[in-house]
Short mmCIF file of C-alpha atoms in Angstrom, two decimals:
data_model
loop_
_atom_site.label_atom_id
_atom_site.label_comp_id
_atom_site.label_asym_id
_atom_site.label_seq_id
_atom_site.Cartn_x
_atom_site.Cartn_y
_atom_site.Cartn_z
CA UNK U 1 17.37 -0.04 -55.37
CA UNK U 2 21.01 0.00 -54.38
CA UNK U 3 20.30 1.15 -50.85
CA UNK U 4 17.47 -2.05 -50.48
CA UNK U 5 20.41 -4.67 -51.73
CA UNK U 6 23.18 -3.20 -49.57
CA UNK U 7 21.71 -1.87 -46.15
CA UNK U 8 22.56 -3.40 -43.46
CA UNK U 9 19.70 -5.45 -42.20
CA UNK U 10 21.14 -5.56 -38.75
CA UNK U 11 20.63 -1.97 -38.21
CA UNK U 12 17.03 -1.48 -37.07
CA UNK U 13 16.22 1.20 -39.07
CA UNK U 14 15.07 2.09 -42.12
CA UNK U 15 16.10 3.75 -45.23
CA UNK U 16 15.31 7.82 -45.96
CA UNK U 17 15.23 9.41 -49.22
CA UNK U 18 14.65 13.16 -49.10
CA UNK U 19 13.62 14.82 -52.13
CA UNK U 20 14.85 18.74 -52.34
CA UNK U 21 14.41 20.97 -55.52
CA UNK U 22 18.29 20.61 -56.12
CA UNK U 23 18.80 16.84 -55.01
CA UNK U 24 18.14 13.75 -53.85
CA UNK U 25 19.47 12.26 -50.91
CA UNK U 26 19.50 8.52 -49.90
CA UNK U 27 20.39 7.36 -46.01
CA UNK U 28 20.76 4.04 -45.91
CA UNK U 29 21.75 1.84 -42.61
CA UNK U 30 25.11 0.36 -42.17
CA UNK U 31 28.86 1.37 -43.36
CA UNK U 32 30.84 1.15 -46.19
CA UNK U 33 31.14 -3.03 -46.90
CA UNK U 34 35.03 -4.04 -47.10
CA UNK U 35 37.75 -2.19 -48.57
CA UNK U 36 35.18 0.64 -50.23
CA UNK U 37 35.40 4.31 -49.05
CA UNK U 38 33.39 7.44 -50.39
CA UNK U 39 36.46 7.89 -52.79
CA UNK U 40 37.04 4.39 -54.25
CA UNK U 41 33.16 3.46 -54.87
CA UNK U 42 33.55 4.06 -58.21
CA UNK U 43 36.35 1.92 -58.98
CA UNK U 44 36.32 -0.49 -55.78
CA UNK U 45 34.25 -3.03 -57.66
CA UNK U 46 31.11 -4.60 -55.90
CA UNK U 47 31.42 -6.04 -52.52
CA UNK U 48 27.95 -7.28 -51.84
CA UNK U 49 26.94 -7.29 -48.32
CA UNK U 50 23.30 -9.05 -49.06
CA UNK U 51 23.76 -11.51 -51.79
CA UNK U 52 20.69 -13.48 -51.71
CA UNK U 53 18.80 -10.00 -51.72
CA UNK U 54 20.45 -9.11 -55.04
CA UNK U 55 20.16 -12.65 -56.82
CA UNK U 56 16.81 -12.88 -56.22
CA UNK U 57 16.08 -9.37 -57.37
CA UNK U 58 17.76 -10.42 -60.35
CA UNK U 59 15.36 -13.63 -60.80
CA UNK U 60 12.77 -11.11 -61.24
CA UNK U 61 10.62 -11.04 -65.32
CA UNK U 62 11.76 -7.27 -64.84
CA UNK U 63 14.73 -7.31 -62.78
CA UNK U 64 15.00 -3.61 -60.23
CA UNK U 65 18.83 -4.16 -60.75
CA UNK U 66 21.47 -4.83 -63.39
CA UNK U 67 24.22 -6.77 -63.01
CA UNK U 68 26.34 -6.60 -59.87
CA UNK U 69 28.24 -3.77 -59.23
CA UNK U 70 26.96 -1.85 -61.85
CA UNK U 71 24.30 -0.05 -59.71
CA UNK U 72 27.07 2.52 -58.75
CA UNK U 73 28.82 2.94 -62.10
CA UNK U 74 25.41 3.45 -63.25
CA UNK U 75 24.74 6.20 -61.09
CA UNK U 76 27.37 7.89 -62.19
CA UNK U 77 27.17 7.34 -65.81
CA UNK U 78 23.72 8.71 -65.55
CA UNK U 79 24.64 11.86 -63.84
CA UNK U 80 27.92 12.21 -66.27
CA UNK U 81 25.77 12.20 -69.30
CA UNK U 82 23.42 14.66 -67.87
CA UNK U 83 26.27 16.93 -67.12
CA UNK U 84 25.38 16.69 -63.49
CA UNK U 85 27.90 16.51 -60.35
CA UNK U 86 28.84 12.74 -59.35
CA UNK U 87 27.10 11.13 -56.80
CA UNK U 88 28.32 12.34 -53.39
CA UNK U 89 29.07 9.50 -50.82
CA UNK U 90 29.46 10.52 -47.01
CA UNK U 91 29.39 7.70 -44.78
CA UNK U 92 28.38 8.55 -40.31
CA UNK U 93 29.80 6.50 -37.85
CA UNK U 94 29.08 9.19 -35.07
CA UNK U 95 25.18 9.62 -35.61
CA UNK U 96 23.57 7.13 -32.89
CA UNK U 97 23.01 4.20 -36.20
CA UNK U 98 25.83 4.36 -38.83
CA UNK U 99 24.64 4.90 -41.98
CA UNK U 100 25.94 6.24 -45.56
CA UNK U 101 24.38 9.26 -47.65
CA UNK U 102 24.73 9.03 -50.77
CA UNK U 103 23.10 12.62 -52.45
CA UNK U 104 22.69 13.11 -56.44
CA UNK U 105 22.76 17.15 -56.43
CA UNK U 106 20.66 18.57 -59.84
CA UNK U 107 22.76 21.06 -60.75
CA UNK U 108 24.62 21.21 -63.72
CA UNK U 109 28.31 20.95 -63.13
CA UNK U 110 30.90 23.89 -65.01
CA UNK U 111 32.01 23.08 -68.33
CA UNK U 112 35.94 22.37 -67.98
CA UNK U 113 36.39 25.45 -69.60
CA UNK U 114 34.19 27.63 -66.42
CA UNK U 115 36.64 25.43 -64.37
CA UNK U 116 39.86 26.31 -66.22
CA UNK U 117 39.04 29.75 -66.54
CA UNK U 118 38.10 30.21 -62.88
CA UNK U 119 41.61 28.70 -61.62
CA UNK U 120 43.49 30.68 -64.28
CA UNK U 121 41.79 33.90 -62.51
CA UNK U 122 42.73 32.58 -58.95
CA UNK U 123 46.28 31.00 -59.34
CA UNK U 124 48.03 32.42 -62.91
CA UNK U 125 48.68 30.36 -66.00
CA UNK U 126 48.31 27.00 -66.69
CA UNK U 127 49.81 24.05 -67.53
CA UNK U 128 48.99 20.69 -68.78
CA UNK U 129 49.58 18.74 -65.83
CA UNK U 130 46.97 21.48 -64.00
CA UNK U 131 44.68 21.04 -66.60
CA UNK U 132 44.38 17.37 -66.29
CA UNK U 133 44.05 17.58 -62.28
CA UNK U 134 40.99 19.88 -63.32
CA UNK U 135 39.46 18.31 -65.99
CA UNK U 136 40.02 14.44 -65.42
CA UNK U 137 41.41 13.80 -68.49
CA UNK U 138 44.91 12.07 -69.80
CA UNK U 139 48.01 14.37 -71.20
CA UNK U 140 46.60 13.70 -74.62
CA UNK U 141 42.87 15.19 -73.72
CA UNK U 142 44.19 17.98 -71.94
CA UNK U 143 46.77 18.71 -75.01
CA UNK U 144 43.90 18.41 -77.39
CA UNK U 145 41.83 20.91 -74.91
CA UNK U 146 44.41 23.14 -74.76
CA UNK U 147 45.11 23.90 -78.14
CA UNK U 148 41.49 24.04 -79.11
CA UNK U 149 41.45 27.13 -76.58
CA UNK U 150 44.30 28.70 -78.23
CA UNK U 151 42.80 28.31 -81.37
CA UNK U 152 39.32 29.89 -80.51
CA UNK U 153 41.56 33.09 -78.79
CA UNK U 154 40.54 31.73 -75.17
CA UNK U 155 44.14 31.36 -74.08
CA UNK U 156 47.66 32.22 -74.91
CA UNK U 157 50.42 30.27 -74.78
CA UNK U 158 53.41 32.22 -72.15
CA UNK U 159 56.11 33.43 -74.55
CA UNK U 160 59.44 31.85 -74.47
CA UNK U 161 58.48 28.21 -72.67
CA UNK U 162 59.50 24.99 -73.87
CA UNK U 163 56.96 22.09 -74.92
CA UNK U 164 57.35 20.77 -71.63
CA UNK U 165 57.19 23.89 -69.31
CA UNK U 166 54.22 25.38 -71.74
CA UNK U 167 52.02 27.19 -70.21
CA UNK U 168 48.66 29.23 -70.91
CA UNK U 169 47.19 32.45 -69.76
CA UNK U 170 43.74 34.17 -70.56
CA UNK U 171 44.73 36.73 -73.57
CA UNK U 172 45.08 40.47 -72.58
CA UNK U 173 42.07 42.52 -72.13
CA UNK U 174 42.22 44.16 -75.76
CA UNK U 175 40.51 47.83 -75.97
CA UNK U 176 36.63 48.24 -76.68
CA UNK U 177 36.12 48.69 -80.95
CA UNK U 178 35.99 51.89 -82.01
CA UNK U 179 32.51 52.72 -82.63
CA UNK U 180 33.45 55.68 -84.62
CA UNK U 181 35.97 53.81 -86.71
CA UNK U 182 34.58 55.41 -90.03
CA UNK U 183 36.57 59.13 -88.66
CA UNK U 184 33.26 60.29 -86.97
CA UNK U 185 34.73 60.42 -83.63
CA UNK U 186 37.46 63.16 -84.74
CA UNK U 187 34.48 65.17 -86.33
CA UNK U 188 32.87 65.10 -82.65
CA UNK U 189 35.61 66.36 -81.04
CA UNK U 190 36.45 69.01 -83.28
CA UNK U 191 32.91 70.22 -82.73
#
């Protein structure tokens, strides 16, 4: 529905959606209205290039769309709660008519913890301020994340750092039990 309110209808063409087993993409004619790039969409506001198309949709018993400039924040709303990646926005001025992508990928996104734990194997410890570049959370979330993974043993905090230099590391690979912890094993080897 958002690509029928915001194409541009002076582009002769129309609008694709392509249907894969891992997304959905949606090419729709026309560039990025005002001020709004593939990174701001989310927070740019709406900037309604066909407003009579979108009233009158409105006007409808069962309106297609919901208020303005919701359609976006909908989208990805919808995809946050199903723990899928944000929409992706990609917008072609070189392709022979400009036009904007816009693909919803079904895959489920890492848990900030797969995240964390991946960058903590690539780069070293981590700190708070990494954390919250990660995870796209506030010093208060990523304080509460962190010391909920301390807690359950997935991190340690780096000996001898202040509050404000903390930093956390995955713990040290600790031996395998001993299976023979009952004395059994120094039975077998005196065998």
């Amino acid at each position: 529905m958002n690509a029928v309110i915001h194409r541009d209808y002076r582009l002769n063409r129309d609008i694709f959606i392509r249907i894969f087993d891992d997304r959905i993409e949606v090419e729709s004619p026309g560039t990025f209205p005002g001020n709004i790039t593939a990174e701001n969409i989310v927070r740019a506001g709406s900037k309604a290039r066909n407003p009579l198309v979108a009233t009158n949709l409105r006007e409808f018993p069962n309106a297609p769309n919901i208020d303005t400039g919701e359609g976006v924040k909908a989208m990805f709303a919808e995809m946050d709660e199903a723990k899928r990646y944000p929409p992706q926005y990609w917008q072609s001025t070189e392709a022979a008519v400009e036009h904007i992508t816009l693909t919803l990928f079904n895959l489920e996104r890492p848990t900030a913890w797969d995240e964390v734990s991946h960058w903590i194997d690539k780069n070293g410890p981590i700190g708070n301020s990494q954390l919250r570049e990660i995870a796209k959370v506030d010093l208060a979330g990523a304080s509460l994340m962190l010391r909920e993974w301390v807690q359950q043993g997935l991190l340690v905090p780096l000996p001898d750092r202040g509050r404000k230099n903390a930093a956390y590391a995955k713990p040290a690979t600790t031996q395998t039990p001993d299976l023979f912890a009952n004395g059994e094993k120094d039975k077998l080897s005196e065998a």
